[in-house]
Amino acid sequence: QKEVEQNSGPLSVPEGAIASLNCTYSDRGSQSFFWYRQYSGKSPELIMSIYSNGDKEDGRFTAQLNKASQYVSLLIRDSQPSDSATYLCAVNMRGAQKLVFGQGTRLTINP
Amino acid sequence: GAVVSQHPSWVICKSGTSVKIECRSLDFQATTMFWYRQFPKQSLMLMATSNEGSKATYEQGVEKDKFLINHASLTLSTLTVTSAHPEDSSFYICSAIFGGQGWGYTFGSGTRLTVV
């Protein structure tokens, strides 16, 4: 089982709709969770971080964490073509400094 | 805040030569930095973790004699790819932990290395 798993997609969503990205992780003791957006040829940029169970909202983005199910998700409301990118889920595992990344989900927003 | 500057953004070198990539934290002290490699259409693969003033910790399968990491100050870490070969061509990205409220990981802009 991979430490962090994402559906690699591609995920295609019409403009204005909600895009839902999912991620599961293997280490139950993981503490910190991050969503990054990466455009082709660029480095990742932080979208959201979440540390406790529940929802965290920032503008059009909502991160959801369920530690019991070892599941973290990212919702993008009112999707825009500029949201088209690869979204990386990253987890800071118990007792470690490093981030472990999922394989990324390629999201395409269709005008 | 929490900006990491990475240079060069791209480099082309001949097989057998060495290439140095620099990563600087501009507005914070980076005790811990990370170096990643990313191949096309793949995710980031952690190569090593470097802590200021100590030897880097390399991930399994990463040759420490080929990928030399130096983290001599709280604002600078370098990755040197020694005796580069075409298979070392990749996108190299550094990252650092920043502290305080809303702590997290910030990334450099990446270096595209092409070995010919």
PDB file of C-alpha atoms in Angstrom:
ATOM      1  CA  GLN A   1       0.000   0.000   0.000  1.00  0.00           C
ATOM      2  CA  LYS A   2       1.359   3.401  -0.953  1.00  0.00           C
ATOM      3  CA  GLU A   3       1.850   5.862   1.873  1.00  0.00           C
ATOM      4  CA  VAL A   4      -0.246   8.523   0.141  1.00  0.00           C
ATOM      5  CA  GLU A   5      -2.652   7.657  -2.648  1.00  0.00           C
ATOM      6  CA  GLN A   6      -4.553   9.821  -5.063  1.00  0.00           C
ATOM      7  CA  ASN A   7      -6.600   9.065  -8.123  1.00  0.00           C
ATOM      8  CA  SER A   8      -4.247  10.112 -10.912  1.00  0.00           C
ATOM      9  CA  GLY A   9      -7.136  11.156 -13.135  1.00  0.00           C
ATOM     10  CA  PRO A  10      -7.407  12.936 -15.417  1.00  0.00           C
ATOM     11  CA  LEU A  11     -10.433  14.555 -13.833  1.00  0.00           C
ATOM     12  CA  SER A  12     -12.489  16.724 -16.137  1.00  0.00           C
ATOM     13  CA  VAL A  13     -14.978  19.235 -14.693  1.00  0.00           C
ATOM     14  CA  PRO A  14     -17.072  21.888 -16.459  1.00  0.00           C
ATOM     15  CA  GLU A  15     -16.395  25.509 -15.648  1.00  0.00           C
ATOM     16  CA  GLY A  16     -18.406  26.726 -12.676  1.00  0.00           C
ATOM     17  CA  ALA A  17     -18.879  23.249 -11.214  1.00  0.00           C
ATOM     18  CA  ILE A  18     -17.343  21.780  -8.066  1.00  0.00           C
ATOM     19  CA  ALA A  19     -14.154  19.777  -8.448  1.00  0.00           C
ATOM     20  CA  SER A  20     -13.572  17.127  -5.799  1.00  0.00           C
ATOM     21  CA  LEU A  21     -10.101  15.696  -5.221  1.00  0.00           C
ATOM     22  CA  ASN A  22      -9.444  12.828  -2.854  1.00  0.00           C
ATOM     23  CA  CYS A  23      -6.465  11.434  -0.998  1.00  0.00           C
ATOM     24  CA  THR A  24      -5.914   8.575   1.430  1.00  0.00           C
ATOM     25  CA  TYR A  25      -2.894   7.920   3.608  1.00  0.00           C
ATOM     26  CA  SER A  26      -1.548   4.873   5.381  1.00  0.00           C
ATOM     27  CA  ASP A  27      -0.005   6.201   8.612  1.00  0.00           C
ATOM     28  CA  ARG A  28      -2.779   6.687  11.155  1.00  0.00           C
ATOM     29  CA  GLY A  29      -0.513   8.887  13.247  1.00  0.00           C
ATOM     30  CA  SER A  30       0.005  11.475  10.506  1.00  0.00           C
ATOM     31  CA  GLN A  31      -0.334  15.011  11.798  1.00  0.00           C
ATOM     32  CA  SER A  32      -0.335  17.521   8.976  1.00  0.00           C
ATOM     33  CA  PHE A  33      -1.868  17.525   5.553  1.00  0.00           C
ATOM     34  CA  PHE A  34      -1.315  19.774   2.586  1.00  0.00           C
ATOM     35  CA  TRP A  35      -2.732  20.351  -0.868  1.00  0.00           C
ATOM     36  CA  TYR A  36      -0.445  21.780  -3.525  1.00  0.00           C
ATOM     37  CA  ARG A  37      -1.212  22.910  -7.051  1.00  0.00           C
ATOM     38  CA  GLN A  38       1.398  22.386  -9.739  1.00  0.00           C
ATOM     39  CA  TYR A  39       1.242  23.834 -13.209  1.00  0.00           C
ATOM     40  CA  SER A  40       3.232  22.101 -15.925  1.00  0.00           C
ATOM     41  CA  GLY A  41       6.918  22.959 -15.680  1.00  0.00           C
ATOM     42  CA  LYS A  42       6.491  24.840 -12.409  1.00  0.00           C
ATOM     43  CA  SER A  43       7.097  23.955  -8.795  1.00  0.00           C
ATOM     44  CA  PRO A  44       4.225  23.203  -6.392  1.00  0.00           C
ATOM     45  CA  GLU A  45       2.403  26.056  -4.700  1.00  0.00           C
ATOM     46  CA  LEU A  46       0.514  25.623  -1.433  1.00  0.00           C
ATOM     47  CA  ILE A  47      -3.269  25.748  -1.672  1.00  0.00           C
ATOM     48  CA  MET A  48      -4.361  24.591   1.749  1.00  0.00           C
ATOM     49  CA  SER A  49      -3.052  23.048   4.926  1.00  0.00           C
ATOM     50  CA  ILE A  50      -5.198  21.205   7.456  1.00  0.00           C
ATOM     51  CA  TYR A  51      -4.291  19.709  10.787  1.00  0.00           C
ATOM     52  CA  SER A  52      -7.514  18.736  12.579  1.00  0.00           C
ATOM     53  CA  ASN A  53     -10.655  16.845  11.663  1.00  0.00           C
ATOM     54  CA  GLY A  54     -13.357  18.726   9.834  1.00  0.00           C
ATOM     55  CA  ASP A  55     -13.507  21.335   7.129  1.00  0.00           C
ATOM     56  CA  LYS A  56     -11.272  24.315   6.471  1.00  0.00           C
ATOM     57  CA  GLU A  57     -12.355  26.909   3.954  1.00  0.00           C
ATOM     58  CA  ASP A  58     -10.292  29.502   2.101  1.00  0.00           C
ATOM     59  CA  GLY A  59     -12.084  31.325  -0.661  1.00  0.00           C
ATOM     60  CA  ARG A  60     -13.206  28.820  -3.294  1.00  0.00           C
ATOM     61  CA  PHE A  61     -11.211  26.021  -1.683  1.00  0.00           C
ATOM     62  CA  THR A  62     -12.322  23.713   1.126  1.00  0.00           C
ATOM     63  CA  ALA A  63     -10.111  21.031   2.625  1.00  0.00           C
ATOM     64  CA  GLN A  64     -11.746  18.187   4.527  1.00  0.00           C
ATOM     65  CA  LEU A  65      -9.938  15.858   6.909  1.00  0.00           C
ATOM     66  CA  ASN A  66     -11.200  12.627   8.431  1.00  0.00           C
ATOM     67  CA  LYS A  67      -8.454  11.026  10.483  1.00  0.00           C
ATOM     68  CA  ALA A  68     -10.572   8.013  11.436  1.00  0.00           C
ATOM     69  CA  SER A  69     -10.955   7.142   7.763  1.00  0.00           C
ATOM     70  CA  GLN A  70      -7.439   8.378   6.907  1.00  0.00           C
ATOM     71  CA  TYR A  71      -8.899  10.524   4.211  1.00  0.00           C
ATOM     72  CA  VAL A  72      -8.337  14.102   3.115  1.00  0.00           C
ATOM     73  CA  SER A  73     -10.078  15.894   0.270  1.00  0.00           C
ATOM     74  CA  LEU A  74     -10.056  19.215  -1.531  1.00  0.00           C
ATOM     75  CA  LEU A  75     -13.143  20.844  -2.996  1.00  0.00           C
ATOM     76  CA  ILE A  76     -12.852  23.632  -5.523  1.00  0.00           C
ATOM     77  CA  ARG A  77     -16.053  25.609  -5.975  1.00  0.00           C
ATOM     78  CA  ASP A  78     -16.907  27.653  -9.056  1.00  0.00           C
ATOM     79  CA  SER A  79     -14.084  25.982 -10.967  1.00  0.00           C
ATOM     80  CA  GLN A  80     -12.202  28.185 -13.400  1.00  0.00           C
ATOM     81  CA  PRO A  81     -10.060  27.203 -16.400  1.00  0.00           C
ATOM     82  CA  SER A  82      -7.092  28.607 -14.482  1.00  0.00           C
ATOM     83  CA  ASP A  83      -7.640  25.850 -11.902  1.00  0.00           C
ATOM     84  CA  SER A  84      -6.518  23.314 -14.507  1.00  0.00           C
ATOM     85  CA  ALA A  85      -3.351  21.816 -13.030  1.00  0.00           C
ATOM     86  CA  THR A  86      -2.048  18.797 -11.162  1.00  0.00           C
ATOM     87  CA  TYR A  87      -3.078  18.727  -7.515  1.00  0.00           C
ATOM     88  CA  LEU A  88      -0.726  17.057  -5.091  1.00  0.00           C
ATOM     89  CA  CYS A  89      -1.744  15.734  -1.696  1.00  0.00           C
ATOM     90  CA  ALA A  90       1.122  15.721   0.810  1.00  0.00           C
ATOM     91  CA  VAL A  91       1.273  14.268   4.293  1.00  0.00           C
ATOM     92  CA  ASN A  92       3.678  14.881   7.141  1.00  0.00           C
ATOM     93  CA  MET A  93       3.928  11.525   8.808  1.00  0.00           C
ATOM     94  CA  ARG A  94       4.358  10.862  12.482  1.00  0.00           C
ATOM     95  CA  GLY A  95       7.830  11.541  13.776  1.00  0.00           C
ATOM     96  CA  ALA A  96       9.192  12.710  10.430  1.00  0.00           C
ATOM     97  CA  GLN A  97      10.114  16.095   9.043  1.00  0.00           C
ATOM     98  CA  LYS A  98       9.639  15.142   5.422  1.00  0.00           C
ATOM     99  CA  LEU A  99       6.523  15.382   3.321  1.00  0.00           C
ATOM    100  CA  VAL A 100       5.278  12.367   1.442  1.00  0.00           C
ATOM    101  CA  PHE A 101       3.455  13.158  -1.781  1.00  0.00           C
ATOM    102  CA  GLY A 102       0.729  11.319  -3.587  1.00  0.00           C
ATOM    103  CA  GLN A 103       1.093  10.790  -7.286  1.00  0.00           C
ATOM    104  CA  GLY A 104      -1.071  13.812  -8.065  1.00  0.00           C
ATOM    105  CA  THR A 105      -4.429  14.251  -9.778  1.00  0.00           C
ATOM    106  CA  ARG A 106      -4.520  16.039 -13.105  1.00  0.00           C
ATOM    107  CA  LEU A 107      -7.553  18.338 -13.186  1.00  0.00           C
ATOM    108  CA  THR A 108      -8.933  19.925 -16.339  1.00  0.00           C
ATOM    109  CA  ILE A 109     -11.643  22.579 -16.187  1.00  0.00           C
ATOM    110  CA  ASN A 110     -13.554  22.777 -19.442  1.00  0.00           C
ATOM    111  CA  PRO A 111     -14.892  26.215 -20.494  1.00  0.00           C
TER     112      PRO A 111
ATOM    113  CA  GLY B   1       6.818  35.612   3.494  1.00  0.00           C
ATOM    114  CA  ALA B   2       8.677  32.268   3.554  1.00  0.00           C
ATOM    115  CA  VAL B   3      10.262  32.635   0.150  1.00  0.00           C
ATOM    116  CA  VAL B   4      12.848  30.233  -1.212  1.00  0.00           C
ATOM    117  CA  SER B   5      14.931  31.299  -4.197  1.00  0.00           C
ATOM    118  CA  GLN B   6      16.381  28.559  -6.397  1.00  0.00           C
ATOM    119  CA  HIS B   7      19.028  29.022  -9.078  1.00  0.00           C
ATOM    120  CA  PRO B   8      19.561  28.365 -11.863  1.00  0.00           C
ATOM    121  CA  SER B   9      16.075  27.848 -13.257  1.00  0.00           C
ATOM    122  CA  TRP B  10      17.470  25.763 -16.081  1.00  0.00           C
ATOM    123  CA  VAL B  11      20.863  24.380 -17.026  1.00  0.00           C
ATOM    124  CA  ILE B  12      22.271  22.314 -19.857  1.00  0.00           C
ATOM    125  CA  CYS B  13      25.518  20.476 -19.260  1.00  0.00           C
ATOM    126  CA  LYS B  14      27.663  17.888 -20.948  1.00  0.00           C
ATOM    127  CA  SER B  15      27.905  14.313 -19.723  1.00  0.00           C
ATOM    128  CA  GLY B  16      30.610  13.897 -17.132  1.00  0.00           C
ATOM    129  CA  THR B  17      30.497  17.432 -15.809  1.00  0.00           C
ATOM    130  CA  SER B  18      29.140  18.594 -12.465  1.00  0.00           C
ATOM    131  CA  VAL B  19      26.303  21.020 -11.868  1.00  0.00           C
ATOM    132  CA  LYS B  20      25.531  22.971  -8.702  1.00  0.00           C
ATOM    133  CA  ILE B  21      22.027  24.102  -7.800  1.00  0.00           C
ATOM    134  CA  GLU B  22      21.488  26.690  -5.060  1.00  0.00           C
ATOM    135  CA  CYS B  23      18.526  27.151  -2.802  1.00  0.00           C
ATOM    136  CA  ARG B  24      18.297  30.235  -0.551  1.00  0.00           C
ATOM    137  CA  SER B  25      15.699  31.167   2.025  1.00  0.00           C
ATOM    138  CA  LEU B  26      15.193  34.912   1.641  1.00  0.00           C
ATOM    139  CA  ASP B  27      13.135  35.963   4.641  1.00  0.00           C
ATOM    140  CA  PHE B  28      13.452  33.182   7.182  1.00  0.00           C
ATOM    141  CA  GLN B  29      16.007  30.795   8.583  1.00  0.00           C
ATOM    142  CA  ALA B  30      15.744  27.351   7.068  1.00  0.00           C
ATOM    143  CA  THR B  31      17.089  24.818   9.533  1.00  0.00           C
ATOM    144  CA  THR B  32      15.784  21.977   7.407  1.00  0.00           C
ATOM    145  CA  MET B  33      15.684  21.789   3.639  1.00  0.00           C
ATOM    146  CA  PHE B  34      14.636  19.060   1.267  1.00  0.00           C
ATOM    147  CA  TRP B  35      15.660  18.179  -2.268  1.00  0.00           C
ATOM    148  CA  TYR B  36      13.232  16.550  -4.671  1.00  0.00           C
ATOM    149  CA  ARG B  37      13.484  15.214  -8.193  1.00  0.00           C
ATOM    150  CA  GLN B  38      10.535  15.066 -10.548  1.00  0.00           C
ATOM    151  CA  PHE B  39      10.387  13.199 -13.841  1.00  0.00           C
ATOM    152  CA  PRO B  40       7.773  14.118 -16.472  1.00  0.00           C
ATOM    153  CA  LYS B  41       4.219  13.203 -15.494  1.00  0.00           C
ATOM    154  CA  GLN B  42       5.374  11.854 -12.136  1.00  0.00           C
ATOM    155  CA  SER B  43       5.123  13.153  -8.620  1.00  0.00           C
ATOM    156  CA  LEU B  44       7.899  14.608  -6.514  1.00  0.00           C
ATOM    157  CA  MET B  45      10.423  12.090  -5.247  1.00  0.00           C
ATOM    158  CA  LEU B  46      12.320  13.059  -2.119  1.00  0.00           C
ATOM    159  CA  MET B  47      16.053  12.674  -2.588  1.00  0.00           C
ATOM    160  CA  ALA B  48      17.387  13.894   0.735  1.00  0.00           C
ATOM    161  CA  THR B  49      16.780  15.955   3.836  1.00  0.00           C
ATOM    162  CA  SER B  50      19.455  18.397   4.922  1.00  0.00           C
ATOM    163  CA  ASN B  51      19.804  20.012   8.309  1.00  0.00           C
ATOM    164  CA  GLU B  52      22.023  23.033   8.752  1.00  0.00           C
ATOM    165  CA  GLY B  53      25.482  22.081   9.915  1.00  0.00           C
ATOM    166  CA  SER B  54      25.077  18.324   9.615  1.00  0.00           C
ATOM    167  CA  LYS B  55      25.250  15.664   6.931  1.00  0.00           C
ATOM    168  CA  ALA B  56      22.264  15.156   4.716  1.00  0.00           C
ATOM    169  CA  THR B  57      20.001  12.141   5.114  1.00  0.00           C
ATOM    170  CA  TYR B  58      19.471  10.438   1.784  1.00  0.00           C
ATOM    171  CA  GLU B  59      16.446   8.398   0.791  1.00  0.00           C
ATOM    172  CA  GLN B  60      16.917   4.788  -0.131  1.00  0.00           C
ATOM    173  CA  GLY B  61      18.308   4.363  -3.620  1.00  0.00           C
ATOM    174  CA  VAL B  62      19.754   7.874  -3.905  1.00  0.00           C
ATOM    175  CA  GLU B  63      23.523   7.892  -4.400  1.00  0.00           C
ATOM    176  CA  LYS B  64      25.019  10.275  -1.868  1.00  0.00           C
ATOM    177  CA  ASP B  65      28.341  10.448  -3.731  1.00  0.00           C
ATOM    178  CA  LYS B  66      26.585  11.493  -6.890  1.00  0.00           C
ATOM    179  CA  PHE B  67      24.180  14.010  -5.385  1.00  0.00           C
ATOM    180  CA  LEU B  68      26.220  16.081  -2.961  1.00  0.00           C
ATOM    181  CA  ILE B  69      24.204  18.224  -0.582  1.00  0.00           C
ATOM    182  CA  ASN B  70      25.667  21.008   1.518  1.00  0.00           C
ATOM    183  CA  HIS B  71      23.687  23.026   4.048  1.00  0.00           C
ATOM    184  CA  ALA B  72      26.394  25.163   5.588  1.00  0.00           C
ATOM    185  CA  SER B  73      24.207  28.088   6.674  1.00  0.00           C
ATOM    186  CA  LEU B  74      20.647  28.729   7.784  1.00  0.00           C
ATOM    187  CA  THR B  75      19.830  30.357   4.459  1.00  0.00           C
ATOM    188  CA  LEU B  76      21.655  28.278   1.858  1.00  0.00           C
ATOM    189  CA  SER B  77      21.584  24.679   0.721  1.00  0.00           C
ATOM    190  CA  THR B  78      23.237  23.401  -2.428  1.00  0.00           C
ATOM    191  CA  LEU B  79      22.825  20.260  -4.507  1.00  0.00           C
ATOM    192  CA  THR B  80      25.699  19.243  -6.743  1.00  0.00           C
ATOM    193  CA  VAL B  81      25.079  16.614  -9.383  1.00  0.00           C
ATOM    194  CA  THR B  82      28.495  15.097  -9.996  1.00  0.00           C
ATOM    195  CA  SER B  83      29.560  13.369 -13.209  1.00  0.00           C
ATOM    196  CA  ALA B  84      26.150  14.009 -14.694  1.00  0.00           C
ATOM    197  CA  HIS B  85      24.662  11.577 -17.199  1.00  0.00           C
ATOM    198  CA  PRO B  86      21.614  11.934 -19.460  1.00  0.00           C
ATOM    199  CA  GLU B  87      19.530   9.869 -17.030  1.00  0.00           C
ATOM    200  CA  ASP B  88      20.086  12.606 -14.420  1.00  0.00           C
ATOM    201  CA  SER B  89      18.085  14.986 -16.609  1.00  0.00           C
ATOM    202  CA  SER B  90      15.123  15.980 -14.494  1.00  0.00           C
ATOM    203  CA  PHE B  91      13.368  18.786 -12.649  1.00  0.00           C
ATOM    204  CA  TYR B  92      15.038  19.376  -9.274  1.00  0.00           C
ATOM    205  CA  ILE B  93      13.123  21.251  -6.582  1.00  0.00           C
ATOM    206  CA  CYS B  94      14.200  22.376  -3.131  1.00  0.00           C
ATOM    207  CA  SER B  95      11.886  22.923  -0.212  1.00  0.00           C
ATOM    208  CA  ALA B  96      12.211  24.292   3.299  1.00  0.00           C
ATOM    209  CA  ILE B  97      10.224  24.213   6.493  1.00  0.00           C
ATOM    210  CA  PHE B  98       9.160  27.626   7.737  1.00  0.00           C
ATOM    211  CA  GLY B  99       8.003  28.183  11.280  1.00  0.00           C
ATOM    212  CA  GLY B 100       5.748  30.412  13.281  1.00  0.00           C
ATOM    213  CA  GLN B 101       1.998  30.644  12.870  1.00  0.00           C
ATOM    214  CA  GLY B 102       0.749  28.707   9.891  1.00  0.00           C
ATOM    215  CA  TRP B 103       3.971  26.733   9.598  1.00  0.00           C
ATOM    216  CA  GLY B 104       4.507  24.673   6.520  1.00  0.00           C
ATOM    217  CA  TYR B 105       6.704  23.825   3.588  1.00  0.00           C
ATOM    218  CA  THR B 106       7.696  26.269   0.899  1.00  0.00           C
ATOM    219  CA  PHE B 107       9.205  25.354  -2.441  1.00  0.00           C
ATOM    220  CA  GLY B 108      11.808  26.839  -4.723  1.00  0.00           C
ATOM    221  CA  SER B 109      10.911  27.476  -8.339  1.00  0.00           C
ATOM    222  CA  GLY B 110      12.799  24.412  -9.530  1.00  0.00           C
ATOM    223  CA  THR B 111      15.756  23.739 -11.813  1.00  0.00           C
ATOM    224  CA  ARG B 112      15.376  21.997 -15.142  1.00  0.00           C
ATOM    225  CA  LEU B 113      18.589  20.013 -15.719  1.00  0.00           C
ATOM    226  CA  THR B 114      19.338  18.645 -19.163  1.00  0.00           C
ATOM    227  CA  VAL B 115      22.456  16.520 -19.608  1.00  0.00           C
ATOM    228  CA  VAL B 116      23.599  16.086 -23.209  1.00  0.00           C
TER     229      VAL B 116
END
